[in-house]
Coordinates of C-alpha atoms in Angstrom, one line a residue:
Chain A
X231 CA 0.5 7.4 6.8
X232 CA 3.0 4.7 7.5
X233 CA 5.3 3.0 4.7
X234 CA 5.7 -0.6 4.3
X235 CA 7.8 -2.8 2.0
X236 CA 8.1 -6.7 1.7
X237 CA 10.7 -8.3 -0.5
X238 CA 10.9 -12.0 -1.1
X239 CA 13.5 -13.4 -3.4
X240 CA 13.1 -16.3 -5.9
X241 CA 16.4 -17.3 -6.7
X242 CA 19.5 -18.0 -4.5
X243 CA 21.0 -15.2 -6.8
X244 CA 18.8 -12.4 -5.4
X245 CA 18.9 -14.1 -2.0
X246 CA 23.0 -12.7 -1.9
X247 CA 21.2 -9.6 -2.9
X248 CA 18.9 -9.4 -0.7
X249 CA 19.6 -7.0 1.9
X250 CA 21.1 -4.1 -0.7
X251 CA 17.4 -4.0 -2.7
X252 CA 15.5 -4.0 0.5
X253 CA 17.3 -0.8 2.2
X254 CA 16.7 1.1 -0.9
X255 CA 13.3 0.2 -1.1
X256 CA 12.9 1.2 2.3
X257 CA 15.0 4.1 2.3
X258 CA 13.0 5.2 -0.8
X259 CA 9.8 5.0 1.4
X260 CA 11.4 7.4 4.5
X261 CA 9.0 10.4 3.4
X262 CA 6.0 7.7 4.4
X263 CA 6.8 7.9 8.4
X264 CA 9.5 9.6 9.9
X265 CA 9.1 8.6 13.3
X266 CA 10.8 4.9 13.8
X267 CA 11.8 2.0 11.4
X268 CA 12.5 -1.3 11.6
X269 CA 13.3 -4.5 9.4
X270 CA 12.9 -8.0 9.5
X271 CA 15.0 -10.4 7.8
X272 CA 14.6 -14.1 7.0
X273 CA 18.4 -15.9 6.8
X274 CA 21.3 -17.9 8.5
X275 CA 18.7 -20.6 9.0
X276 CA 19.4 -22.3 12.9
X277 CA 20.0 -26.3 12.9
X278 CA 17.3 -28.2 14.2
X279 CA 16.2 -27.3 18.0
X280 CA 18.4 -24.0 18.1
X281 CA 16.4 -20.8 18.3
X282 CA 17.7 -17.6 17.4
X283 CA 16.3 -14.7 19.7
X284 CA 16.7 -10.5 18.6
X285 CA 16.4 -8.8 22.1
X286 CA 17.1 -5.3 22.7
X287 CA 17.5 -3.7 26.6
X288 CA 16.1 0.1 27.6
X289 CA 18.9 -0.1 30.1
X290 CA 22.9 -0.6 29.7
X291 CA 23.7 -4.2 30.0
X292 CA 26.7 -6.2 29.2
X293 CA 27.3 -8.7 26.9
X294 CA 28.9 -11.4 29.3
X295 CA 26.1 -10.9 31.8
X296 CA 23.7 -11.8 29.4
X297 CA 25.6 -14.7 28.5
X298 CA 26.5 -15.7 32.0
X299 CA 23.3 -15.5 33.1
X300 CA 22.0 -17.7 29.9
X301 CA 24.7 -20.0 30.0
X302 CA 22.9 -20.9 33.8
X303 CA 19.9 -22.8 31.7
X304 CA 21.5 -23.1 28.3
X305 CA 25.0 -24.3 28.5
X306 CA 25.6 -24.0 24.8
X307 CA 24.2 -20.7 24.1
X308 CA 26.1 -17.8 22.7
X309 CA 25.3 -14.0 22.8
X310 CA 26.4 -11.5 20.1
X311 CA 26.1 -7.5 20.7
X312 CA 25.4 -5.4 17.8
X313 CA 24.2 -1.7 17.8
X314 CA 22.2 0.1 20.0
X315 CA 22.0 -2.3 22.9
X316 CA 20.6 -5.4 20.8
X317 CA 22.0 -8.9 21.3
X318 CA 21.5 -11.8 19.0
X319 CA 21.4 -14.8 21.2
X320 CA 21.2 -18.7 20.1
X321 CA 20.4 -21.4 22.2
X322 CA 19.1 -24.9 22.5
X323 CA 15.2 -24.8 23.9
X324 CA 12.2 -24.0 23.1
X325 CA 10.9 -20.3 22.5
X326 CA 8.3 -19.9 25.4
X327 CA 10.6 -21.1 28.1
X328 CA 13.7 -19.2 26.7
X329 CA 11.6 -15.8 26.4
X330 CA 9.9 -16.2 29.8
X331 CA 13.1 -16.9 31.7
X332 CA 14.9 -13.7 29.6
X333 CA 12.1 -11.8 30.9
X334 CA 12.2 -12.8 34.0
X335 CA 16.1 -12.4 34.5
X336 CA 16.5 -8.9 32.7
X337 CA 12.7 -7.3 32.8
X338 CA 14.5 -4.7 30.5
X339 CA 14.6 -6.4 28.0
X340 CA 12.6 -6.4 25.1
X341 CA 12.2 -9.5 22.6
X342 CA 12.0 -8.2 19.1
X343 CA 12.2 -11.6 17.5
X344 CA 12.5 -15.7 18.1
X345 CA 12.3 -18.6 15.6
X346 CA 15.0 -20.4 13.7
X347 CA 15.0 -17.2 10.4
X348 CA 13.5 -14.5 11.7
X349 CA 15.7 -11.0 12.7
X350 CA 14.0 -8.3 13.5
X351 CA 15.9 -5.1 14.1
X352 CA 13.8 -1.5 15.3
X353 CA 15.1 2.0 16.5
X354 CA 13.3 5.6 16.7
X355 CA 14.5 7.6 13.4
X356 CA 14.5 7.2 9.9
X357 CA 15.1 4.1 7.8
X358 CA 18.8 5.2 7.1
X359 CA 19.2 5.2 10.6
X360 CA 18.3 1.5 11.4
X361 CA 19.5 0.6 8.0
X362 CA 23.2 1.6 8.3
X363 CA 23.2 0.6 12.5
X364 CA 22.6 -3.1 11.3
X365 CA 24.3 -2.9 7.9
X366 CA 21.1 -4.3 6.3
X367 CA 22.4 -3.8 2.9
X368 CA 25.2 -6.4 3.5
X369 CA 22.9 -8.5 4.5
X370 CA 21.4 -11.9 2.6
X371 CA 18.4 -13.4 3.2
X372 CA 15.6 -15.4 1.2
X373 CA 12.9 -12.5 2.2
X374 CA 12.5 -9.4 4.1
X375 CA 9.6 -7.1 5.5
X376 CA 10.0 -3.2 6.7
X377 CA 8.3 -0.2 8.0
X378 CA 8.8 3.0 8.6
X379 CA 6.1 4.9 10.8
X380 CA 4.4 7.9 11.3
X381 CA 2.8 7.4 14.6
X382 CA -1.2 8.2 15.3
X383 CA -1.9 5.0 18.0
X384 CA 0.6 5.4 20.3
X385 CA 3.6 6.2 21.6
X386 CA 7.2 6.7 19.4
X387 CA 9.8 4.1 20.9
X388 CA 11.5 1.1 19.7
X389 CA 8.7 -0.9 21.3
X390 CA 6.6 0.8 19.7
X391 CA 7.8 0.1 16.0
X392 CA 6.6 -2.3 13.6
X393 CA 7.9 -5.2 13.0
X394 CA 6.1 -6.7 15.4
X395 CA 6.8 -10.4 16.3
X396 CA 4.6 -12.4 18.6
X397 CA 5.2 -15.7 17.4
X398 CA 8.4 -17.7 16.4
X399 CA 9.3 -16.8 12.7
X400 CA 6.2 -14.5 12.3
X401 CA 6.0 -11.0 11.8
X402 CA 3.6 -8.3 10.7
X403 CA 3.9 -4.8 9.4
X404 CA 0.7 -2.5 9.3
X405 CA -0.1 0.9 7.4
X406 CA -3.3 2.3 8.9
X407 CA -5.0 1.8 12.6
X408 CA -7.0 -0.4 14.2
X409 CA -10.1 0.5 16.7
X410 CA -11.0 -2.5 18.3
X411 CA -7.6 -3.4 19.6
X412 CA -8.1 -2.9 23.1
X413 CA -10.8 -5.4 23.8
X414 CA -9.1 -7.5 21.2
X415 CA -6.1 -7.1 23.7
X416 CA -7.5 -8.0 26.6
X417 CA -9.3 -11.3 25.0
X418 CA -5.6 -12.1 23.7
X419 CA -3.9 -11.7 26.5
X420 CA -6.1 -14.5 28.7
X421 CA -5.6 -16.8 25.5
X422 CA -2.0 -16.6 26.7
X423 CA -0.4 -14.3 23.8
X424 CA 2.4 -11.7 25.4
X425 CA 1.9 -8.4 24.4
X426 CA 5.0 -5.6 24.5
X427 CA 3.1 -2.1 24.4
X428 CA 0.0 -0.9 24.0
X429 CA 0.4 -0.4 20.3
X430 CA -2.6 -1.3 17.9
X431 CA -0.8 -3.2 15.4
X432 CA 0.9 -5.8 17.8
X433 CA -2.8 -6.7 18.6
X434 CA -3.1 -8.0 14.9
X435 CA 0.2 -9.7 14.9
X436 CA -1.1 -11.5 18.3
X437 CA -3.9 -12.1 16.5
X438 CA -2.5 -14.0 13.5
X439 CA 0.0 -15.9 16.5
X440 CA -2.9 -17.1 18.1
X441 CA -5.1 -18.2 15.3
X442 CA -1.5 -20.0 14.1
X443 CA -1.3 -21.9 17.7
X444 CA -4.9 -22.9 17.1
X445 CA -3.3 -25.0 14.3
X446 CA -4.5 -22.4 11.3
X447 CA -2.3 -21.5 8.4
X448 CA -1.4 -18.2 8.1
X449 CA -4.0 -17.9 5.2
X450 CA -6.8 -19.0 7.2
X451 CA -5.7 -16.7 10.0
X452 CA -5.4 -13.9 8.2
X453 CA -9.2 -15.3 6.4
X454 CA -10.2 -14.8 10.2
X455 CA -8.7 -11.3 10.5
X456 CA -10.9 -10.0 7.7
X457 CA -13.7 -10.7 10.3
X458 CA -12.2 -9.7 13.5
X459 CA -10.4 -6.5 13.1
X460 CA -12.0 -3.5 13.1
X461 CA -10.3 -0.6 11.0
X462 CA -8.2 0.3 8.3
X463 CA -4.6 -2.1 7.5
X464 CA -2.8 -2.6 4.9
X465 CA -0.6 -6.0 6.5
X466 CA 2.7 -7.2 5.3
X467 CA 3.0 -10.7 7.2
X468 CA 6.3 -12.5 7.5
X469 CA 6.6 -16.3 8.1
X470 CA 9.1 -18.8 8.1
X471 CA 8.9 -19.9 3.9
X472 CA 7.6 -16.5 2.7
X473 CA 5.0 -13.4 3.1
X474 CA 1.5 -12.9 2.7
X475 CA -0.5 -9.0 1.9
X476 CA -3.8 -8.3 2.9
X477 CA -5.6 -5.2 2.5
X478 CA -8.8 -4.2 4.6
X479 CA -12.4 -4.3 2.5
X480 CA -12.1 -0.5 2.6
X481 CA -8.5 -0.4 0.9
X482 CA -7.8 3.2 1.7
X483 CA -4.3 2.5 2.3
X484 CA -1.8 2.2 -0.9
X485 CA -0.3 -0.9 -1.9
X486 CA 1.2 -2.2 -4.9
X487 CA 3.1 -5.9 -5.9
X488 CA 5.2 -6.2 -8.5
X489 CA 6.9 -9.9 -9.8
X490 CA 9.7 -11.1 -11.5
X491 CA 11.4 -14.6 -12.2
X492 CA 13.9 -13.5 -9.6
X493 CA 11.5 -11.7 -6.9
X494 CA 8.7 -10.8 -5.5
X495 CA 8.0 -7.1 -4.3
X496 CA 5.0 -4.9 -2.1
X497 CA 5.5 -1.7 -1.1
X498 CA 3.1 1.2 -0.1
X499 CA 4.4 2.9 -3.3
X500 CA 5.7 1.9 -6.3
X501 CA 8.1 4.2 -6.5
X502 CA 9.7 1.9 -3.4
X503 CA 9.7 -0.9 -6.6
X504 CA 11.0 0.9 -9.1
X505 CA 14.7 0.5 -8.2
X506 CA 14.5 -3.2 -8.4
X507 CA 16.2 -4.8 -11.2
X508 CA 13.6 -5.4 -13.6
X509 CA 11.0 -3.4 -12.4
X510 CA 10.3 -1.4 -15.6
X511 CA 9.2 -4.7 -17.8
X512 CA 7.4 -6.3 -14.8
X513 CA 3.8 -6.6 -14.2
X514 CA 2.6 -4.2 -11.3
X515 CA -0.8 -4.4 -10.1
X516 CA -2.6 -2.9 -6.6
X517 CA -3.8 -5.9 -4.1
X518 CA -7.6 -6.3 -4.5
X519 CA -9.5 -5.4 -1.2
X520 CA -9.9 -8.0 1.0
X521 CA -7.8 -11.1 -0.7
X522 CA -4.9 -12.8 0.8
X523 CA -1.6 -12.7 -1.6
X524 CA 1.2 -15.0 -0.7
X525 CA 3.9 -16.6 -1.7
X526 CA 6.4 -19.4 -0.2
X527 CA 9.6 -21.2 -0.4
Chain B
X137 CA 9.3 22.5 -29.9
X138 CA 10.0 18.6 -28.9
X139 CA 11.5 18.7 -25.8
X140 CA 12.7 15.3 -23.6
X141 CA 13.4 15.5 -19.4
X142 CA 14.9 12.7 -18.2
X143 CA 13.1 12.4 -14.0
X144 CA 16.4 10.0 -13.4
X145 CA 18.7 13.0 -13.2
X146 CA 16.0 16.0 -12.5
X147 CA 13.5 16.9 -10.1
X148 CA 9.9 16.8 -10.6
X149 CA 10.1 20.6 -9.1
X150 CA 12.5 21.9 -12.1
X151 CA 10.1 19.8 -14.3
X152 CA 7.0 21.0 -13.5
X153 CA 8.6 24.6 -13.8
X154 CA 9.6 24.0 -17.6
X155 CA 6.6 22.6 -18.3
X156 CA 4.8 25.7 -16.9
X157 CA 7.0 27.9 -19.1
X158 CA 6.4 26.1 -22.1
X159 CA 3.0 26.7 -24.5
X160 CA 3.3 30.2 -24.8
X161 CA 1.1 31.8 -27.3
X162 CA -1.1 29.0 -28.2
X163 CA 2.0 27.0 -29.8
X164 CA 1.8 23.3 -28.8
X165 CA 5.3 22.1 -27.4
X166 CA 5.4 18.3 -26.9
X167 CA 7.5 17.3 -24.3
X168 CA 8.5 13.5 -23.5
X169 CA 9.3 12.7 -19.7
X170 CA 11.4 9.4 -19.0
X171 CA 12.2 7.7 -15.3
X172 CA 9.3 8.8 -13.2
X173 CA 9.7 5.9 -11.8
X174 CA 6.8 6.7 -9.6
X175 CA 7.0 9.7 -8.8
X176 CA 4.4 12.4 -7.5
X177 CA 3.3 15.4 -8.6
X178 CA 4.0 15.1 -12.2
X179 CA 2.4 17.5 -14.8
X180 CA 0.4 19.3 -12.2
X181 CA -1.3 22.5 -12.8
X182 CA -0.7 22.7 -17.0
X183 CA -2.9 25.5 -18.4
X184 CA -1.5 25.6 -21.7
X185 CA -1.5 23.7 -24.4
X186 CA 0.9 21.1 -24.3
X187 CA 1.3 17.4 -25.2
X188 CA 3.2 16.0 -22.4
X189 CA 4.3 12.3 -22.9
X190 CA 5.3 10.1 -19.7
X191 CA 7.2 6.5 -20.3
X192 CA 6.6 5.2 -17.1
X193 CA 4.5 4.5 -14.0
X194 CA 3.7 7.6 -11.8
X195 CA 2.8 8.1 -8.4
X196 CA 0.6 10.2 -6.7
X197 CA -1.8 13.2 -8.6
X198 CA -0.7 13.1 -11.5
X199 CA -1.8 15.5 -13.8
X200 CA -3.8 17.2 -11.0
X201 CA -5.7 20.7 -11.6
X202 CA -4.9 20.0 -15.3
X203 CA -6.0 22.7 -18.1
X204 CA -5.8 22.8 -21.7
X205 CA -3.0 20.8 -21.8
X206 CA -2.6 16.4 -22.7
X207 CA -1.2 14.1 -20.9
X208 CA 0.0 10.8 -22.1
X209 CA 1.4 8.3 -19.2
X210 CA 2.7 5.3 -20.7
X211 CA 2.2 2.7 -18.1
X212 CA 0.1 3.2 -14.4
X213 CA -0.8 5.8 -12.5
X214 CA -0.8 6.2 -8.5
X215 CA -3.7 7.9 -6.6
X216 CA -5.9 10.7 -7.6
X217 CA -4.5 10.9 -11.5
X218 CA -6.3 14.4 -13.2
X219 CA -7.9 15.3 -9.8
X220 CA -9.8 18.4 -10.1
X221 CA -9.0 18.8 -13.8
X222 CA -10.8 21.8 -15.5
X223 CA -10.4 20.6 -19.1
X224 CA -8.1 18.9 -21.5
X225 CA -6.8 15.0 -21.9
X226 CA -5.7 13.0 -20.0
X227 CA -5.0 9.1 -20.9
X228 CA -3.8 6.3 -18.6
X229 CA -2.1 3.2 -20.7
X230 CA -2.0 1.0 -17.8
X231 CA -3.8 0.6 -14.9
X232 CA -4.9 3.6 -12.1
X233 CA -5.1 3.6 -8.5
X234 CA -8.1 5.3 -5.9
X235 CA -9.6 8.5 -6.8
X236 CA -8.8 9.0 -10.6
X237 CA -10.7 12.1 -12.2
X238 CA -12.0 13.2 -8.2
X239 CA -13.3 16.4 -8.6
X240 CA -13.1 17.0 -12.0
X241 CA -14.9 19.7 -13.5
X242 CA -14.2 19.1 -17.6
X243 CA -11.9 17.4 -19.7
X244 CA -11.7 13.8 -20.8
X245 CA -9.9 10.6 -18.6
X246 CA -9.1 7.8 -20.3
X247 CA -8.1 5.2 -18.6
X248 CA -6.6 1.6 -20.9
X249 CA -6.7 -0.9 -18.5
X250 CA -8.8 -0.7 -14.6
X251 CA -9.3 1.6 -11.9
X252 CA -9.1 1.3 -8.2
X253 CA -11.2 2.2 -6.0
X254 CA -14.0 5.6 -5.4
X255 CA -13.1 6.4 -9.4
X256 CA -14.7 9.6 -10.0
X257 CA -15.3 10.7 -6.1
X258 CA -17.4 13.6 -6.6
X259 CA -17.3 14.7 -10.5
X260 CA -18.0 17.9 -11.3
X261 CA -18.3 17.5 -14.8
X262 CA -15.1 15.8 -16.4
X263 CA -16.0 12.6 -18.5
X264 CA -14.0 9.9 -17.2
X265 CA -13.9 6.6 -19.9
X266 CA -12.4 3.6 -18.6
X267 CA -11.9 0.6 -20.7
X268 CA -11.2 -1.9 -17.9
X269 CA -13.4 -2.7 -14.6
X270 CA -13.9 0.3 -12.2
X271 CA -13.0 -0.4 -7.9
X272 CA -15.6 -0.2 -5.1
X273 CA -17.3 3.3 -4.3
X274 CA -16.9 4.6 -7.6
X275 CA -18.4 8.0 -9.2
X276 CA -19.5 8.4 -5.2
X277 CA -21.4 11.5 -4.9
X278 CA -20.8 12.6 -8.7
X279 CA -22.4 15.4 -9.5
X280 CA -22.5 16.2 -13.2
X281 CA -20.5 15.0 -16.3
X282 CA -20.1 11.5 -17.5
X283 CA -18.3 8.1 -16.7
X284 CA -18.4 5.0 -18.9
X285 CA -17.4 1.9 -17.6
X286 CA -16.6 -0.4 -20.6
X287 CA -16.3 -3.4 -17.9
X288 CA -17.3 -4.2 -14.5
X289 CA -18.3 -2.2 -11.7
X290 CA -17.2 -2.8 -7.7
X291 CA -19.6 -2.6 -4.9
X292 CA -21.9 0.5 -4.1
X293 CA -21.8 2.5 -7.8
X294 CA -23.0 5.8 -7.8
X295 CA -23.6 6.0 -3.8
X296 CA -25.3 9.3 -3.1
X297 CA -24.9 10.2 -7.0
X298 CA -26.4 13.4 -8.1
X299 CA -26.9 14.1 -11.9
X300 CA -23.4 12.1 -13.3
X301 CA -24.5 9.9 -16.0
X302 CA -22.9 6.5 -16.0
X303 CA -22.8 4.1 -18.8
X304 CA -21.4 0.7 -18.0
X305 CA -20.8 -2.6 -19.9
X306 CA -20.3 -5.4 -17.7
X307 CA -22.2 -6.3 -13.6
X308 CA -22.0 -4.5 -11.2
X309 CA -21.2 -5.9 -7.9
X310 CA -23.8 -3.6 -6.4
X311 CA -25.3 0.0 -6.8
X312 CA -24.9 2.8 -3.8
X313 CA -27.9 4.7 -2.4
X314 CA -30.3 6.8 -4.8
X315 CA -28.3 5.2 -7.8
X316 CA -30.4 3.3 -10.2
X317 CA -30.9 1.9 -13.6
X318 CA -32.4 3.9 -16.2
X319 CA -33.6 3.8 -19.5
X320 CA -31.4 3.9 -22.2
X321 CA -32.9 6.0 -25.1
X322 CA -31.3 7.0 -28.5
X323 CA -30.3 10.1 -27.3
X324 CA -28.1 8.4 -24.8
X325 CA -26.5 5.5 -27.2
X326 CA -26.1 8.6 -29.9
X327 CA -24.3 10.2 -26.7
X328 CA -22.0 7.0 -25.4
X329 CA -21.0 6.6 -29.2
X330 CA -19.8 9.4 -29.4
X331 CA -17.6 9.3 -26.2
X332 CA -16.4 5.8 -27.2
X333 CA -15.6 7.1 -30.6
X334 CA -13.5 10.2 -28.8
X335 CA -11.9 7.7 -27.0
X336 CA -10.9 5.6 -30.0
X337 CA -13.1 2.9 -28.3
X338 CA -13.9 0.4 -31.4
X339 CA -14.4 -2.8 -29.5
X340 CA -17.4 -2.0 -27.6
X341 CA -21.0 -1.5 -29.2
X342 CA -23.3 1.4 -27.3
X343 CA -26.1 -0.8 -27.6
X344 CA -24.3 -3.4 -25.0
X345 CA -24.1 -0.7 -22.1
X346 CA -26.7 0.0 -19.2
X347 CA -27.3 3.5 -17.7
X348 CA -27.5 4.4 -14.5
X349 CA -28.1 7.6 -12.5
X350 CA -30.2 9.1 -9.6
X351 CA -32.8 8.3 -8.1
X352 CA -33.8 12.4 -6.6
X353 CA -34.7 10.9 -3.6
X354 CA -31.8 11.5 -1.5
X355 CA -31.1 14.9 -2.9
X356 CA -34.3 17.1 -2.2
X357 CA -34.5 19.9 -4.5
X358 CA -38.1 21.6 -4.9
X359 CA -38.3 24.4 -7.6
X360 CA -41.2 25.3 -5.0
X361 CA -38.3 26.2 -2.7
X362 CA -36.5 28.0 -5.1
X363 CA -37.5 31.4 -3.3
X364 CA -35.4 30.6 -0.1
X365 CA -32.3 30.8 -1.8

């Protein structure tokens, strides 16, 4: 089944907001997949040149040996721990060389985001349970994807849980399963896209990151998509300015958008919608099969 | 007996209970139900007369197994609204999602604005009327009753259609296996009127609609065979 929510605020009122609508919508969405949860939020916008990187290591490690180590290519850089062995870490470089010396350093540790907005946070459990770890609610942010999964395609760890980020500032979040993701895979991987596990839906979001370094926009990538993968999605796709929706031709998994002057809402329900200020005027309408919604800063 | 329950401070369990418990002795008891706010489950299994209004959008099968009893929702419905419903009313304001009226074996559907998708999987002999445009694989394997369509129809109508009568205004993107046009006689706009009249449906002439149906060619029944059952 799978639940998946996308909020994207219009206003820099909502944007203080942010983080308190988007837990309850994905709290409200827990009975969808109880299996793992993640977020990922768009804020705290990095100057020019600095990159912003969410890791988290499957084995204890310290704070200043990250940074020390770090600090040995990236002088400036600074390292902050926060729950559950995650470590937000800034520095001055570019994305691929930062992540491939990280992994290379520390082979336990697994990039869950990079760009200059993007935060992705993930842990096994329920929604509440990454929700309250990374106080999400206090949280602001101009928009904000989130999943909460009830595993069929592989195996339930934090590696294994959407969002999945394989590109600087671009995420993707997936109800449903893919079946051509293996060979997909494969063909990815000699392209030069990084993949973290096995999982199904990280195939798509390498999919949409390659398409993007082949200088597409995410609409034509995702118009590509529609012809390359094989099964049934229901996509929630994060970038830099905003978020994009695409449902399979089939459509047999749920979504519904609503819209206000103030934001712009998807969830897998709309009962995920309802609680949104508003919600009860606005218009609410179920993506038609097969077209790309989006919308941008 | 006029009855409110507020879904913001109850639970669809205690509602459905109460609403089970009404009706008694063929007395109508109208009961309005605020905050669903999405929920699922609402109204399911009535089998007595009751007038159950909903302000609000409600989530999944809504007004499933329904008998006897209407249903009012006041805004959308989530998937599989009046699935498997025996007989009564059931009307949609708004807009419905996948599956609405699957199964149905009697009763009316009325839906205000569209349908998703596979409307009227497998009918059984409910009439489902829907005044906007009707979602791919619609009335897919429908085996008796009626749908009308007042505007367009998604891809592959009436795929593997058995004897479902479908009535629709506006294109269709394309019809399913064994589902063809047929001719529409006076005995079939005397029948549509009368369904769009039901319906309150003043803004659409009979005379505008096309019919469609089966083709008996992917169903094989021989009355020769009728021995070897």
């Amino acid at each position: 089944m799978c639940g998946i929510v996308g909020l994207f605020a219009k206003t820099k009122e909502f944007e203080k907001e942010l983080g308190k609508y988007f837990s309850g919508m994905l709290n409200e969405m827990t009975d969808r997949g109880p299996d793992s949860s993640g977020c990922a939020i768009y804020h705290n916008v990095t100057k020019a040149n600095i990159l912003k990187i969410v890791a988290m290591s499957e084995t204890p490690l310290s704070e200043n040996k990250l940074l020390d180590t770090i600090r040995q290519s990236y002088p400036a850089a600074s390292v902050q721990e926060l729950e559950s062995l995650h470590f937000l870490i800034t520095l001055e470089g570019e994305s691929k060389e930062a992540i491939l010396e990280l992994n290379q350093c520390f082979p336990n540790l697994k990039i869950l985001s990079s760009g200059s907005s993007i935060e992705i946070y993930k842990a096994e459990g329920l929604p509440k349970n990454v929700l309250e770890k990374f106080s999400i609610s206090s949280m602001t942010g101009s928009h904000a994807l989130g999943h909460t999964r009830m595993a069929t395609e592989s195996a339930i760890t934090t590696a294994h849980s959407h969002p999945f980020s394989t590109g600087d500032d671009l995420c993707l979040v997936h109800n449903g399963s893919l079946s051509n993701h293996n060979r997909l895979r494969a063909k990815l991987q000699k392209e030069g896209i990084y993949f973290s596990s096995d999982n199904d839906s990280e195939v798509a979001a390498g999919y949409l990151a390659w398409r993007i370094k082949q200088g597409k926009t995410i609409e034509e990538a995702l118009n590509h998509a529609l012809e390359d993968l094989d099964g049934f999605y229901t996509f929630a796709i994060g970038t830099k300015d905003g978020f994009a929706v695409l449902r399979d031709p089939i459509a047999c998994k749920p979504a519904v958008i609503s819209e206000t002057d103030h934001w712009v809402a998807m969830a897998s329900e709309y009962r995920a919608i309802a609680l949104l200020p508003g919600a009860h005027s606005a218009p609410a309408w179920e993506p038609a099969p097969g077209k790309i919604y989006s919308w941008s800063h | 007996m006029s009855l409110e329950y507020d879904l913001a401070s109850g639970s669809t369990r205690e509602l459905n209970k109460k609403l089970h418990a009404l009706g008694i002795a063929n007395k109508t008891d109208k009961i309005c139900v605020t905050n669903p706010n999405g929920a699922h489950a609402l109204a399911v299994g009535l089998t007595r007369p009751l007038k159950v209004n909903i302000k609000g959008h409600v989530g999944y099968y809504c007004a499933g197994m329904n008998q006897i009893a209407e249903v009012n929702i006041d805004g959308n419905a989530g998937p599989a609204v009046a699935e498997n419903m025996m007989s009564g009313y059931v009307t949609v304001t708004g807009n419905v999602s996948h599956y609405a009226g699957a199964t149905s074996h009697g009763g009316t559907l009325l839906v205000c604005g569209d349908a998703s998708s596979r409307c009227g999987i497998s009918l059984k002999g409910a009439d489902i009327i829907i005044k906007g445009n009707v979602g791919h694989m619609s009335a897919f394997m429908a085996q008796t009753g009626r749908m009308v369509i007042c505007g367009d129809a998604g891809e592959t109508l009436g795929d593997s259609i058995y004897e479902t009568k479908l009535y629709v205004r506006g294109s269709i993107a394309s019809l399913g296996t064994d589902c063809v046009q047929k001719s529409m006689t006076e005995k079939h706009k005397n029948e549509l009127e009368t369904l769009l009249i039901s319906a309150g449906i003043t803004g659409a002439d009979a005379a505008e609609f096309n019919r469609f149906g089966s083709a008996r060619k992917l169903y094989n029944f021989k009355v020769d065979n009728a021995d070897a059952y």
